[in-house]
PDB file of C-alpha atoms in Angstrom:
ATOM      1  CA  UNK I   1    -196.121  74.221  19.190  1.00 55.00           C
ATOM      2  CA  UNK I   2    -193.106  73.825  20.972  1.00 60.00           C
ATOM      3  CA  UNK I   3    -190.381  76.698  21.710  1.00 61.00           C
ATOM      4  CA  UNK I   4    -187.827  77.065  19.378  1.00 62.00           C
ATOM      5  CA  UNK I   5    -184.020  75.192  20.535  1.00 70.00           C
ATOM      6  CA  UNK I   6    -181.358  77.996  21.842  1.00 85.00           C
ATOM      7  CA  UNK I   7    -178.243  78.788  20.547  1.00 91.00           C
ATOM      8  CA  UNK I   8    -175.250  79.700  22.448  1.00 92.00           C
ATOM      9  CA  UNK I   9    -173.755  82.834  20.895  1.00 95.00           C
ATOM     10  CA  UNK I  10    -170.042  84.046  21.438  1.00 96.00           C
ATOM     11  CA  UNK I  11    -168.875  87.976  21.770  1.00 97.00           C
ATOM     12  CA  UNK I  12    -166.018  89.026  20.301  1.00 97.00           C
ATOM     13  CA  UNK I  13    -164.755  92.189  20.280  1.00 97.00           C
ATOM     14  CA  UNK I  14    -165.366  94.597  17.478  1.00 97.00           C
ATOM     15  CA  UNK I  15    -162.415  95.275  14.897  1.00 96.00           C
ATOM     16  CA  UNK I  16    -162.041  96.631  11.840  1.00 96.00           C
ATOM     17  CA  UNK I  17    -160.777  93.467  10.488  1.00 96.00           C
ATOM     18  CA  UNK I  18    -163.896  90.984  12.302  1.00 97.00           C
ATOM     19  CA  UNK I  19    -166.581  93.494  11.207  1.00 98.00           C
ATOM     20  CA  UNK I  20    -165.577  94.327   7.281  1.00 97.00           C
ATOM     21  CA  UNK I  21    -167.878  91.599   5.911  1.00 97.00           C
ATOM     22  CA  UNK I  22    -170.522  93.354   7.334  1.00 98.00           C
ATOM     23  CA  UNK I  23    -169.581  97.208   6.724  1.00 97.00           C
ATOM     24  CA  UNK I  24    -167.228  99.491   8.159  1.00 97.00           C
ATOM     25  CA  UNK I  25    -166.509 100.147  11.967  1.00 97.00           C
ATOM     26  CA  UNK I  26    -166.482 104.596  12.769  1.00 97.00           C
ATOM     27  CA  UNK I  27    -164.201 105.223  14.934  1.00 96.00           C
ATOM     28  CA  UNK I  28    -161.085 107.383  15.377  1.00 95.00           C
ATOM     29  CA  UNK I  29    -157.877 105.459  15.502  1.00 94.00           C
ATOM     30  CA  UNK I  30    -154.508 105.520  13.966  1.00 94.00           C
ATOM     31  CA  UNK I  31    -155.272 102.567  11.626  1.00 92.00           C
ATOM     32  CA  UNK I  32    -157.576 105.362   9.519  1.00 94.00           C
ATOM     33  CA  UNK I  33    -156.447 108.165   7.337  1.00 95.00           C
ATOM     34  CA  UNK I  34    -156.199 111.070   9.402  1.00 96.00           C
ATOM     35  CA  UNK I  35    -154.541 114.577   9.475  1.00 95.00           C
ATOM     36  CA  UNK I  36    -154.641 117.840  11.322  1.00 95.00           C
ATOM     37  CA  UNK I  37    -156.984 121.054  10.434  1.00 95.00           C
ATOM     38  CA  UNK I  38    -158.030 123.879  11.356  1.00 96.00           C
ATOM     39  CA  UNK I  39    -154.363 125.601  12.095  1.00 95.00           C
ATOM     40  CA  UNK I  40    -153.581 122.662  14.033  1.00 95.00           C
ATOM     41  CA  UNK I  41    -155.961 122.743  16.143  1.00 95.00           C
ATOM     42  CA  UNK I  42    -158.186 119.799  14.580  1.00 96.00           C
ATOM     43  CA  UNK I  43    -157.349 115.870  14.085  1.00 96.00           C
ATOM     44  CA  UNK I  44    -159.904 114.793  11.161  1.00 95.00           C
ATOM     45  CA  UNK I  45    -160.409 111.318  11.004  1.00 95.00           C
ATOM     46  CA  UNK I  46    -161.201 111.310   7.173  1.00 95.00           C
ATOM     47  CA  UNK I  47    -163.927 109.205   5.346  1.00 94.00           C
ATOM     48  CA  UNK I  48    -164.761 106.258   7.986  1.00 95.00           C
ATOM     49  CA  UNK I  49    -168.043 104.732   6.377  1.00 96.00           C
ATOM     50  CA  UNK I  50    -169.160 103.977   2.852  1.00 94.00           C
ATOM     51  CA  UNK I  51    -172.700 105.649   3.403  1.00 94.00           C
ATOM     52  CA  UNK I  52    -175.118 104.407   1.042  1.00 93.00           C
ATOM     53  CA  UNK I  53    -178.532 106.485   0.653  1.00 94.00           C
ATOM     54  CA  UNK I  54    -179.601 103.954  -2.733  1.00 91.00           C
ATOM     55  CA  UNK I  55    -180.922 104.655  -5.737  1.00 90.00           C
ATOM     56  CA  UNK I  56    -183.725 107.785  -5.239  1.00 92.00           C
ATOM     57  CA  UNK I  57    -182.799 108.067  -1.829  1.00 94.00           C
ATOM     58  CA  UNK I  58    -180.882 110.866   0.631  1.00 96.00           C
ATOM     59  CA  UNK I  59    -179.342 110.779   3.473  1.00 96.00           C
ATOM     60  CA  UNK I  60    -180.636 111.546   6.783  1.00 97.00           C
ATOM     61  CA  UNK I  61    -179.611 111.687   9.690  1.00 97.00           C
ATOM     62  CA  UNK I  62    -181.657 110.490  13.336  1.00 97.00           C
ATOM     63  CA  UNK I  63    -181.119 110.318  17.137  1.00 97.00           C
ATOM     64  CA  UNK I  64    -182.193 107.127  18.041  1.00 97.00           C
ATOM     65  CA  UNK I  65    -182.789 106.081  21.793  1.00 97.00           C
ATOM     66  CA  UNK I  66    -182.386 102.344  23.042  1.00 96.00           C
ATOM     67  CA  UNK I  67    -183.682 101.128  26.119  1.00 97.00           C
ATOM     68  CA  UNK I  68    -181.183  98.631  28.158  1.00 97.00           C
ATOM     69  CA  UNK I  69    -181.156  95.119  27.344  1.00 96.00           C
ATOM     70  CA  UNK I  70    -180.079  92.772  29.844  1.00 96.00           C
ATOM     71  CA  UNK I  71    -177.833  89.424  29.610  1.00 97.00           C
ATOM     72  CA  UNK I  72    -178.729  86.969  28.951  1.00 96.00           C
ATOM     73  CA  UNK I  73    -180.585  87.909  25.909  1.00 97.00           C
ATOM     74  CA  UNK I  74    -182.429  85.932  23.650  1.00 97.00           C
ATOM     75  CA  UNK I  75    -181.766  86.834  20.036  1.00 98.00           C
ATOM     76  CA  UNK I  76    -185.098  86.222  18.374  1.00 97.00           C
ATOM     77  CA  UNK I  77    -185.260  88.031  15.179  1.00 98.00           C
ATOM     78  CA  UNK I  78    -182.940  90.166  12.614  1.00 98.00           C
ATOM     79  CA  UNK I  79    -183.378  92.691   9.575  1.00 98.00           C
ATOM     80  CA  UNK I  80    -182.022  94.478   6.671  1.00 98.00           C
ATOM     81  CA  UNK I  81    -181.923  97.429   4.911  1.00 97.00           C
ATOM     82  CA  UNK I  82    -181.840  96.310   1.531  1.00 97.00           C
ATOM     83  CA  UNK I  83    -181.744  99.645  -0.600  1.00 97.00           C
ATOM     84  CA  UNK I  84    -179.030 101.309   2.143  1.00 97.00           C
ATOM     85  CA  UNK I  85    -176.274 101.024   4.720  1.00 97.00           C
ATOM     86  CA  UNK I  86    -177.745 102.401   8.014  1.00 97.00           C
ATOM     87  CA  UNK I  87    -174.967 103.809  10.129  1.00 97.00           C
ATOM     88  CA  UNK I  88    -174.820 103.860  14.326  1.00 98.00           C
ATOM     89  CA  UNK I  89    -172.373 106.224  16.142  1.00 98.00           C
ATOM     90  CA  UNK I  90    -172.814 106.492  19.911  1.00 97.00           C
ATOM     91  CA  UNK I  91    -173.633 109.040  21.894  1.00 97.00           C
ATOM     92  CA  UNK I  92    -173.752 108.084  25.920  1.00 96.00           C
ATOM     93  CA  UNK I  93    -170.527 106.589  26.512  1.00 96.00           C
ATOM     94  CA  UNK I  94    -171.403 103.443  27.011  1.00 97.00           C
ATOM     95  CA  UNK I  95    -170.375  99.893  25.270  1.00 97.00           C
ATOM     96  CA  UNK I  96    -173.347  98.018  23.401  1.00 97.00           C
ATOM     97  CA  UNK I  97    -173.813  94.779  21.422  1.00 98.00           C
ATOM     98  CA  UNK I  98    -173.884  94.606  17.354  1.00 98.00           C
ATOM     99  CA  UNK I  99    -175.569  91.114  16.178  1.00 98.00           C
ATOM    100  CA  UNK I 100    -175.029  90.833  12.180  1.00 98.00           C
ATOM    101  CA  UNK I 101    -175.101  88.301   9.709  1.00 98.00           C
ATOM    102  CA  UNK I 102    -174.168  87.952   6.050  1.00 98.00           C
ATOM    103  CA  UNK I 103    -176.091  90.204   3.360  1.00 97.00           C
ATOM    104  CA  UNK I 104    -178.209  87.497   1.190  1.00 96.00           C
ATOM    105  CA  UNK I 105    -180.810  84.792   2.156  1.00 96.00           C
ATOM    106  CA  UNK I 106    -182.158  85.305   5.502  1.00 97.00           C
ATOM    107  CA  UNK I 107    -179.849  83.699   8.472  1.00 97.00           C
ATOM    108  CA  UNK I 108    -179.947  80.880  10.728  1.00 96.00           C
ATOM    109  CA  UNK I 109    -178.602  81.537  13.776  1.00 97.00           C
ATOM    110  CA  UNK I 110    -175.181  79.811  13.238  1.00 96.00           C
ATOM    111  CA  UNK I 111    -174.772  82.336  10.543  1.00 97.00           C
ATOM    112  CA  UNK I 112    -174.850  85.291  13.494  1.00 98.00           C
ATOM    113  CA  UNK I 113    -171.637  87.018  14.508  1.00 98.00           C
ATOM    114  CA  UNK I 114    -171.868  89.084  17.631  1.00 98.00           C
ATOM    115  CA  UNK I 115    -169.661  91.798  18.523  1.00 98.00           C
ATOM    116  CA  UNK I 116    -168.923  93.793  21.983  1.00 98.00           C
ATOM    117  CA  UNK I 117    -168.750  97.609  20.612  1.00 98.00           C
ATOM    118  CA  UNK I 118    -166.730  99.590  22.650  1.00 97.00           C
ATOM    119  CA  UNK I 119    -168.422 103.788  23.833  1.00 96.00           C
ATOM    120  CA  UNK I 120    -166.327 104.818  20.779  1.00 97.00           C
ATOM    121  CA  UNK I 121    -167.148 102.797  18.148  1.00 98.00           C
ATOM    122  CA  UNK I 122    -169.776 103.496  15.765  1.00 98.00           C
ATOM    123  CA  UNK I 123    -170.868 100.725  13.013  1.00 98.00           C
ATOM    124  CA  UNK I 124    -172.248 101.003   9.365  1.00 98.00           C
ATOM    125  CA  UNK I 125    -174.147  98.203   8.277  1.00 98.00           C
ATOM    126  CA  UNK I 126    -173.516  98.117   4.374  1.00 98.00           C
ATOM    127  CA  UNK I 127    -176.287  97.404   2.261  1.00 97.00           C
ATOM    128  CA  UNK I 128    -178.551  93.965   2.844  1.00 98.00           C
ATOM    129  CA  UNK I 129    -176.564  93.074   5.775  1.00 98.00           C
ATOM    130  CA  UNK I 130    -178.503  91.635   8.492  1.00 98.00           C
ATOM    131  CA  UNK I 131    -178.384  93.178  11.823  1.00 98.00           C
ATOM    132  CA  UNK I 132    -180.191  93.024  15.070  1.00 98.00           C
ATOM    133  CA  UNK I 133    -181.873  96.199  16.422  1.00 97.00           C
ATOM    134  CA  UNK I 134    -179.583  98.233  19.000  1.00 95.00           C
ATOM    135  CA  UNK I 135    -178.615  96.217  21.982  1.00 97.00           C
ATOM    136  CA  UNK I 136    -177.610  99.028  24.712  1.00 97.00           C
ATOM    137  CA  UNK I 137    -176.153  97.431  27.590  1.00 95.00           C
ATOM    138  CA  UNK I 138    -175.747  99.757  30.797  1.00 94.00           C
ATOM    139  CA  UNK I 139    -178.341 102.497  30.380  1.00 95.00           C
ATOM    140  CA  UNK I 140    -180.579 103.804  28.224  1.00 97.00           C
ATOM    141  CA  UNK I 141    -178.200 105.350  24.871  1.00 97.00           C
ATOM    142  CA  UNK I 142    -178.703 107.540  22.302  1.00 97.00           C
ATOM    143  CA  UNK I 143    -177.365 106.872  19.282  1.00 97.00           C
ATOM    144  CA  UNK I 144    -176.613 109.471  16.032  1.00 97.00           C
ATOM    145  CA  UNK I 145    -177.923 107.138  12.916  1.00 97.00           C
ATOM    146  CA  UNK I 146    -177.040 108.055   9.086  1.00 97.00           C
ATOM    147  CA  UNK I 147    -179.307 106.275   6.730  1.00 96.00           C
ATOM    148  CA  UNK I 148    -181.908 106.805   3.827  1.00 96.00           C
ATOM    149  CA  UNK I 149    -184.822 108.462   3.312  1.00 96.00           C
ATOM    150  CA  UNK I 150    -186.970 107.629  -0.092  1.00 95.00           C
ATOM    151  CA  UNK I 151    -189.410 105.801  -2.060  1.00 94.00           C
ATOM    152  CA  UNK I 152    -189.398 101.461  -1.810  1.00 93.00           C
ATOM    153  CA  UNK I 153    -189.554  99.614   0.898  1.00 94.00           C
ATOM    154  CA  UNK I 154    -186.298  99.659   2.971  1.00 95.00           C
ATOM    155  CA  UNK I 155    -186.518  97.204   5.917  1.00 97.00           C
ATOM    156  CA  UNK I 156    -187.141  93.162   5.696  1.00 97.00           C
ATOM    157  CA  UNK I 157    -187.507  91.637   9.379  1.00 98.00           C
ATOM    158  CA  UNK I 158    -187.743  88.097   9.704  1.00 98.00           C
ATOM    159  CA  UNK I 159    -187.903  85.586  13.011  1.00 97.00           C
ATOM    160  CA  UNK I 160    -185.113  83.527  13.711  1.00 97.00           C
ATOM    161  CA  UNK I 161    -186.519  79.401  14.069  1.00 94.00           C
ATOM    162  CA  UNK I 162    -183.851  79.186  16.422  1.00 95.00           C
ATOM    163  CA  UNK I 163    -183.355  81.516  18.605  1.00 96.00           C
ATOM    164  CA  UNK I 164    -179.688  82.219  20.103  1.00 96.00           C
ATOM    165  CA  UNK I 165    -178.798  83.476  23.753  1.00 97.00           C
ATOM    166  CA  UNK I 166    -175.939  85.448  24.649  1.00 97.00           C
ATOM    167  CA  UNK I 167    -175.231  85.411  27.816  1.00 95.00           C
ATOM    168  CA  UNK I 168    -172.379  87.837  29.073  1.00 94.00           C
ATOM    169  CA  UNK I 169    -170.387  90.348  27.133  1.00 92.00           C
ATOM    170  CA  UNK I 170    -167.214  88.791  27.980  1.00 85.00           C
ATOM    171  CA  UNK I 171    -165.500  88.289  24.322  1.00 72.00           C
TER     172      UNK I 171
END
C-alpha cells in the first residue's frame, strides 16, 4: 500500500472573525464586552465562549498537558466532539497551532483551516467541529480545558487519506 499524497497547509493567524465557523476564540480584548468590578479594581471580560455540556451532560473542567510538536508536522488524523464544545485556554505562555474543519461529514484535508494561536488565546470548539489534538509548539504546555462529562459516546476520530504538512508557523 502506498503512503498517502501530502498536502501543503497554510497558517493564518487566529481571529475572531477566521475562527467563528468553528466556535468562539477566549481571549481578553476590547472587541468583547467588558467592564470593571470589584471597586475598580477588576476588568471582566464577560461571557467569551458558548460552552456546551449536551444533553445529560456537565461541565468539567481539566488540565491537559501537550508535549511539543515540531514543524514540519504531518497532519494525519482529526476528531469531534459531537454531543459538546470542548474549550482550550492556555496556561504556559506560549503560542500553539489549532487545526479545525467544518462540523458535518468527516474532512478531507482541503477542508482543514489552520490557525497560529497566540499565548493568550484560548479556543472553543463548538459542537461537531473537527479539530486536531493540541499542537504545542515551543515546550511542553498545559492547557485549562472546559468540556463534558456524561453518558454517550463523545469523541469520533477518523484518519485523514491525505495527509497535510505544515511546515512553519509563519501565517
Amino acid at each position: 500500500m502506498s503512503e498517502p499524497t501530502a498536502f501543503p497547509l497554510q497558517v493564518q493567524p487566529l481571529t475572531r472573525e477566521a475562527f467563528a465557523p468553528f466556535g468562539d476564540v477566549i481571549e481578553a480584548c476590547d472587541a468583547v464586552q467588558h467592564f470593571t468590578i470589584n471597586a475598580g479594581n477588576t476588568e471582566r471580560y464577560h461571557d467569551l465562549a458558548n460552552v456546551e455540556p449536551g444533553a445529560d451532560g456537565r461541565v468539567i473542567v481539566s488540565i491537559f498537558r501537550g508535549q511539543p510538536r515540531s514543524l514540519p508536522f504531518t497532519v494525519q488524523m482529526m476528531e469531534r466532539h459531537p454531543l459538546a464544545s470542548q474549550a482550550f485556554i492556555p496556561m504556559s505562555g506560549k503560542p500553539y497551532l489549532v487545526v479545525v474543519a467544518p462540523a458535518g461529514q468527516a474532512p478531507a484535508v482541503e477542508d482543514l483551516k489552520i490557525f497560529l494561536a497566540r499565548h493568550d488565546q484560548g479556543v472553543n470548539y463548538a459542537t461537531g467541529v473537527w479539530h486536531h489534538p493540541l499542537l504545542a509548539l515551543d515546550g511542553v504546555c498545559d492547557f485549562i480545558v472546559i468540556d463534558r462529562k456524561g453518558q454517550g459516546h463523545n469523541c469520533d476520530e477518523i484518519q485523514l487519506e491525505c495527509h497535510g504538512v505544515i511546515a512553519d508557523r509563519n501565517p
